[in-house]
Short mmCIF file of C-alpha atoms in Angstrom, two decimals:
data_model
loop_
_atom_site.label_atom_id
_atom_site.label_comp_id
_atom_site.label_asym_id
_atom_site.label_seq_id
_atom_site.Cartn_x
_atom_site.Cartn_y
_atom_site.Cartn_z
CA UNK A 59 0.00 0.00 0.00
CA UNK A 60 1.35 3.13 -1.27
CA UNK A 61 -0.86 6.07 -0.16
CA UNK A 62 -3.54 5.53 2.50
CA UNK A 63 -5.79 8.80 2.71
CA UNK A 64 -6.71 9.90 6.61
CA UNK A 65 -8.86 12.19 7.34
CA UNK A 66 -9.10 14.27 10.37
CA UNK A 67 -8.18 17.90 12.34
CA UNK A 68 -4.74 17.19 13.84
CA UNK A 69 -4.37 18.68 17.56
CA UNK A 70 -0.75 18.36 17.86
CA UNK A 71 2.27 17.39 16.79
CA UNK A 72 3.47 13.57 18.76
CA UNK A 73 7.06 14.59 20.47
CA UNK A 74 7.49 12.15 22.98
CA UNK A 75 9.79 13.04 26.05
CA UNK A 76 13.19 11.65 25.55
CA UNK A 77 16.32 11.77 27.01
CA UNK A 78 18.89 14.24 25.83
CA UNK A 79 17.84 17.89 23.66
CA UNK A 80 17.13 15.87 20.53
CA UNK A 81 13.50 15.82 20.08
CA UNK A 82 12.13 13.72 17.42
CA UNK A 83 8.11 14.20 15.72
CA UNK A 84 6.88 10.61 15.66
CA UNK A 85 4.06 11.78 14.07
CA UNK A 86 0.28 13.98 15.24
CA UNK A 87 -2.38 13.69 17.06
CA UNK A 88 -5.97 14.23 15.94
CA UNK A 89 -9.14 15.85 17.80
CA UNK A 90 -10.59 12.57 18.88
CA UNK A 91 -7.32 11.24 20.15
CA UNK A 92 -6.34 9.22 16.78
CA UNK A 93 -2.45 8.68 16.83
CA UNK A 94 -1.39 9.07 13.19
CA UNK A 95 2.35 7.51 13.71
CA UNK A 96 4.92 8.47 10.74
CA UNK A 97 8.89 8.41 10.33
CA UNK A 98 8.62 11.62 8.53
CA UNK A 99 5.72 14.45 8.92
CA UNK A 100 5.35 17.21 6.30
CA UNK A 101 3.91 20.30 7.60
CA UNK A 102 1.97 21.98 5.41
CA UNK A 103 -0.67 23.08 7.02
CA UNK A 104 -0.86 26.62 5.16
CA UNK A 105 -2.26 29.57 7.69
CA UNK A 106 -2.86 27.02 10.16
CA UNK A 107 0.63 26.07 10.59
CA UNK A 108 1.38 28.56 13.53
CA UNK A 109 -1.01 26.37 15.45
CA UNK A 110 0.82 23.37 15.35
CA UNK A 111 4.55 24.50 15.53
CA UNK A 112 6.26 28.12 17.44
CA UNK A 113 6.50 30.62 14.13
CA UNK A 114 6.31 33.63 15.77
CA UNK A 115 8.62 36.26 14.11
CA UNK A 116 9.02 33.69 10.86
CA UNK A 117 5.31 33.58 9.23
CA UNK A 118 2.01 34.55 10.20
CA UNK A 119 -1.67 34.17 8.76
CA UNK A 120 -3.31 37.22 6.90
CA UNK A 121 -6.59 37.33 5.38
CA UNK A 122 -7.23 39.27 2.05
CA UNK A 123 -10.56 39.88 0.55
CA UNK A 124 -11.57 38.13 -3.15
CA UNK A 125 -15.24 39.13 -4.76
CA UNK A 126 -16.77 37.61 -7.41
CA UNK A 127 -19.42 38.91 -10.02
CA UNK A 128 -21.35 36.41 -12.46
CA UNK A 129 -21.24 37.30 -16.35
CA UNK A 130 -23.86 36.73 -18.98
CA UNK A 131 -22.22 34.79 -21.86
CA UNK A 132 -22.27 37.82 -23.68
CA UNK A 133 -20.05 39.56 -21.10
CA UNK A 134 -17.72 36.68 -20.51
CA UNK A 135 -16.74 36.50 -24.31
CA UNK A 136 -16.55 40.50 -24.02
CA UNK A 137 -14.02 40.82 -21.29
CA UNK A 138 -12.48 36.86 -22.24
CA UNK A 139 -9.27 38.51 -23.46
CA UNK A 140 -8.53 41.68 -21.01
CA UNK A 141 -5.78 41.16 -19.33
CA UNK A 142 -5.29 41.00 -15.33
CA UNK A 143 -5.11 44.52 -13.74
CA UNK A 144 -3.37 45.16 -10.66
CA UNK A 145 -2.82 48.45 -8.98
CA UNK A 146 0.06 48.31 -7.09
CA UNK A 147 -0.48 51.46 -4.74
CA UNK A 148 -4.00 49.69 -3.58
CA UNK A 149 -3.03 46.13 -4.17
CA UNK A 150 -6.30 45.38 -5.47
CA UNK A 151 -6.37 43.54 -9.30
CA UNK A 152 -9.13 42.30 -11.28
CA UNK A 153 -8.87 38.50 -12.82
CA UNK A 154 -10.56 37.86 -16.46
CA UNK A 155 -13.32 35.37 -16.24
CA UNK A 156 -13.30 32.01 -16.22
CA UNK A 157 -15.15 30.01 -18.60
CA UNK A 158 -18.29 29.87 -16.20
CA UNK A 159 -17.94 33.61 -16.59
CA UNK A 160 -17.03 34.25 -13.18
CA UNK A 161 -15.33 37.42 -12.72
CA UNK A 162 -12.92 38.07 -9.72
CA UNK A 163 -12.18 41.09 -7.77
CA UNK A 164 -9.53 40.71 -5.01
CA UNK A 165 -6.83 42.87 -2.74
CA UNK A 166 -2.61 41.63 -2.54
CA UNK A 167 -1.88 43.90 0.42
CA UNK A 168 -0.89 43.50 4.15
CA UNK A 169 -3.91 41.95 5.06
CA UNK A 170 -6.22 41.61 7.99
CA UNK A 171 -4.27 40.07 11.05
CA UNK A 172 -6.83 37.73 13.76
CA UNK A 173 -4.91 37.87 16.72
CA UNK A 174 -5.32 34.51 18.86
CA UNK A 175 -4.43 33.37 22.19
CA UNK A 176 -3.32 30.10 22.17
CA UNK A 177 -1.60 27.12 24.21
CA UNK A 178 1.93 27.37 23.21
CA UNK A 179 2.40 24.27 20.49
CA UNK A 180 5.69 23.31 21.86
CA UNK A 181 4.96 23.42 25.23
CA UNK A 182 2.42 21.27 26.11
CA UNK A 183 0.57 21.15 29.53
CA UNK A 184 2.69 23.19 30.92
CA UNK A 185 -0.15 26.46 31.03
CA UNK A 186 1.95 28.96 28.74
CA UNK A 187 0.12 30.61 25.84
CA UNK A 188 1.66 32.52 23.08
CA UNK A 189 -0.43 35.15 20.77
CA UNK A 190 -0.90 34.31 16.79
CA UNK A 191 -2.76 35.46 14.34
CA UNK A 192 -4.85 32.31 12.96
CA UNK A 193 -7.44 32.11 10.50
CA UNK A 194 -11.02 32.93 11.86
CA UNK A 195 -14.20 30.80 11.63
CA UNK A 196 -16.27 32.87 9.04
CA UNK A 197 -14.29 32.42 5.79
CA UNK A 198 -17.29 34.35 3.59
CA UNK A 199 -17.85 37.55 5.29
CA UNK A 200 -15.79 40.57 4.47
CA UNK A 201 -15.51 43.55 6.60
CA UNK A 202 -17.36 47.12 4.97
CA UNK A 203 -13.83 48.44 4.17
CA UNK A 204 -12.81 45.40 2.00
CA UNK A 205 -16.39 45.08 0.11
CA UNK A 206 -15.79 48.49 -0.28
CA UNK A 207 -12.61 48.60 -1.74
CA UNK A 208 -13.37 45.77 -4.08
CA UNK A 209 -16.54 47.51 -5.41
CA UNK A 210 -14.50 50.85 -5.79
CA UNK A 211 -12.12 49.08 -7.95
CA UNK A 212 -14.55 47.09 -10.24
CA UNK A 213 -16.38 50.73 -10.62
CA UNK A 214 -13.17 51.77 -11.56
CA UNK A 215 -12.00 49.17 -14.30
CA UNK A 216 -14.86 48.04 -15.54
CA UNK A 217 -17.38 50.90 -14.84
CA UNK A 218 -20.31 48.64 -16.28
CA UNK A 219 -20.09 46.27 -13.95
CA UNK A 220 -19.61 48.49 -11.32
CA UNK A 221 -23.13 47.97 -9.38
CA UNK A 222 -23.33 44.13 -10.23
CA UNK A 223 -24.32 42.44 -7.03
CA UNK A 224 -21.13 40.11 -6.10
CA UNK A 225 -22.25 36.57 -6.21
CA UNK A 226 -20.38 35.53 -3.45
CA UNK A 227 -17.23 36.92 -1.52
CA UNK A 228 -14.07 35.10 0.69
CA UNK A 229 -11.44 36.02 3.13
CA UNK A 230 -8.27 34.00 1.33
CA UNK A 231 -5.76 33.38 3.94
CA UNK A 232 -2.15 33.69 3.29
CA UNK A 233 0.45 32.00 5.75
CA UNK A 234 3.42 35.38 5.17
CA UNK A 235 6.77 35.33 5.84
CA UNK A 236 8.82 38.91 6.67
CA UNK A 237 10.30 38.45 2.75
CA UNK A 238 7.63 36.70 0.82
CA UNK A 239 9.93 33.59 0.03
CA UNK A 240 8.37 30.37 0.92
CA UNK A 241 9.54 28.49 4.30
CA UNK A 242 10.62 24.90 3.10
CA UNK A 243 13.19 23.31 5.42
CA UNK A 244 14.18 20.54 8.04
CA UNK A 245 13.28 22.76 11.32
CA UNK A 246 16.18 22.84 13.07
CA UNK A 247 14.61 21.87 16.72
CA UNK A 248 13.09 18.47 15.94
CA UNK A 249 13.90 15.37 13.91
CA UNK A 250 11.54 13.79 11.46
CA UNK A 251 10.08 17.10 11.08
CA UNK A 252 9.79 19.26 7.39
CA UNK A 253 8.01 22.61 7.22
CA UNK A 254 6.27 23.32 3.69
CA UNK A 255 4.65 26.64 4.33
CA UNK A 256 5.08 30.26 3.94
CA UNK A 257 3.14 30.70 0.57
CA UNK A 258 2.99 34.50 0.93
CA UNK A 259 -0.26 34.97 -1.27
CA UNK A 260 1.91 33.61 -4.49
CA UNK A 261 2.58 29.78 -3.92
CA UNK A 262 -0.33 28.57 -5.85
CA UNK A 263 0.59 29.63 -9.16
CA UNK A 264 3.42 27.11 -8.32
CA UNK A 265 1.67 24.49 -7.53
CA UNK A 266 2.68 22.14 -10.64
CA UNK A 267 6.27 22.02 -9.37
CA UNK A 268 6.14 23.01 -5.80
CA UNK A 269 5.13 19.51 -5.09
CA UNK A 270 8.77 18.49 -6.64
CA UNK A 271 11.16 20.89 -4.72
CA UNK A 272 9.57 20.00 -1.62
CA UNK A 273 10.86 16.16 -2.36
CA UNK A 274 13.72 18.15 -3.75
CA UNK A 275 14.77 19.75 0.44
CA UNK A 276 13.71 16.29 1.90
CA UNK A 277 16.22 14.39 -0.17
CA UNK A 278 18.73 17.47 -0.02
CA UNK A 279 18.77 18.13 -3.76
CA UNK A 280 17.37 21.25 -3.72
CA UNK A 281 19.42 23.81 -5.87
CA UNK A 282 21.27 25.96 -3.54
CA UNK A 283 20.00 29.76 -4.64
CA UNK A 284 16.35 27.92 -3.53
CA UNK A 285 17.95 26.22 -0.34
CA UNK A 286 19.04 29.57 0.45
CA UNK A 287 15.62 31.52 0.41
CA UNK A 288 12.98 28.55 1.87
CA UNK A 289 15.33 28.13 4.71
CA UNK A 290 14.58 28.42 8.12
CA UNK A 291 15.46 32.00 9.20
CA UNK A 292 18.19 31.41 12.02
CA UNK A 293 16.27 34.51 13.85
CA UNK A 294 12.74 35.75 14.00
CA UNK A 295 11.98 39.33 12.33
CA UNK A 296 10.77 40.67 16.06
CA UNK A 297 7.51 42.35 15.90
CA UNK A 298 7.08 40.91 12.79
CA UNK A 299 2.89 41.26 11.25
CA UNK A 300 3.38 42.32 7.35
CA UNK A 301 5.18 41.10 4.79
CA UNK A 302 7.70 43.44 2.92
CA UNK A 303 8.48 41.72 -0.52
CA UNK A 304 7.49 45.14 -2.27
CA UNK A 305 4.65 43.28 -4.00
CA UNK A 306 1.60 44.88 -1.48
CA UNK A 307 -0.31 47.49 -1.59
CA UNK A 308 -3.47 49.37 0.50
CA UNK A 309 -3.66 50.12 4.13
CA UNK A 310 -1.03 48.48 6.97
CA UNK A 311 -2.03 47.15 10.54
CA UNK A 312 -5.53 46.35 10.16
CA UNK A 313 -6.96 43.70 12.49
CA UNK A 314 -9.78 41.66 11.55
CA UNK A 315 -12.43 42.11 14.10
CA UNK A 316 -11.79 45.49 14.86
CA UNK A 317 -12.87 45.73 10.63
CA UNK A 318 -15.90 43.67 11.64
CA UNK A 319 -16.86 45.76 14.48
CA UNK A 320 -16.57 48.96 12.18
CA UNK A 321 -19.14 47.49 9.71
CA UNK A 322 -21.49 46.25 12.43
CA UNK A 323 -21.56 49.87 13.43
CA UNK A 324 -22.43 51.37 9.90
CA UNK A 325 -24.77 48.66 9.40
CA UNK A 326 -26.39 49.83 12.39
CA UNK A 327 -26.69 53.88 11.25
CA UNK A 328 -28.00 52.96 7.88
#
């Protein structure tokens, strides 16, 4: 058997207590108590990562907003060929339609932090917690300032469209690192453990290779300029909560529910 599929939301990471500073991931443990042993375990666990292993200062979960607007045929074939508009002062950029003419509207920028208190992953039962920002529960509502700034820019590039109700909306969150290069590595503080994570809002677009370098670091034929970014930053970026890769655009230091609490309140005046 080559590939057996489990299924399941994974609590912690197995260390067991050992003698000596090596410590050694033997594998995780799920919500119900399941013990998934392994020789080797891949993290990549995308914005959730932070949860399971001590980040702080390396990568942290952002949330950015993505609308979408439905298309008659008629305007899918018209807009099939414009090409992807970014503004790089606002971050926001408008994808063509896909061939369901879906249209999307969406922000690159520093993001909406969620700032968690949580027990601290590598210390467990021991009481300490550490503060993280972690993706929240509600994955389809978007705060009045991101709606806003999505239907500013469709009014703006395609003026036409400008008023079309958005079929549905998202918070997409990215898992950032202080540079924007990915974080693939051996983590230096445990055997048997290798991080894949760190997409920075660009990873995706990768996806047809990314799968390869990853073997690539495991088996330590990575090409060096590439073993160089992904790796494991010796020290935290202190105070670290936005990426700087020169790539974002649009307001800095927003939190999340403080963004929800300012649209409950204009909700409430109009």
């Amino acid at each position: 058997e080559r590939i057996r599929w489990e299924k399941g939301l994974v609590r912690r990471l197995r260390v067991p207590e050992g003698k000596g500073s090596t410590k050694r991931v033997t594998g995780v443990e799920l919500e119900d108590g399941t013990a998934v042993e392994a020789d080797l375990v891949i993290l990549a666990a995308g914005a959730w990562t932070g949860k399971l292993v001590d980040l702080r200062g390396r990568a942290e979960a952002a949330a950015q907003v993505l609308a979408y607007v439905q298309l008659s045929e008629g305007e899918r074939i018209a807009l099939k060929d414009m090409p992807v508009l970014l503004n790089m002062s606002t971050g926001m950029f408008v994808v063509p339609p896909t061939r369901d003419g879906v249209l999307k509207v969406a922000r690159h920028g520093y993001g909406y932090r969620n700032p968690v208190r949580i027990p601290h992953p590598e210390k467990v039962g021991v009481g300490e917690e550490i503060e993280i920002s972690l993706p929240a529960d509600d994955f389809v509502t978007l705060p009045a300032e991101g709606a806003k700034a999505c239907r500013d820019t469709l009014r703006e590039t395609v003026p036409w469209l400008g008023e079309r109700t958005f079929c549905h909306t998202r918070l997409c969150w990215y898992m950032d690192t202080p540079t924007g290069d990915f974080l693939v590595d051996w983590h230096p503080g445990y055997e048997g453990l290798f991080l894949a994570t760190g997409g920075s809002g660009h990873a995706f677009k990768f996806l047809p290779v990314l799968g390869e370098r990853i073997v690539d670091g495991i088996e330590g034929r990575l090409e060096k300029e590439l073993g160089e970014l992904w790796a494991w930053p010796k020290r935290g970026v202190e105070g670290f909560k936005e990426t700087e890769d020169e790539s974002r655009g649009g307001k800095r230091g927003m939190i999340l529910a403080e963004e929800m609490q300012l649209s409950s309140k204009i909700k409430s005046r109009l």
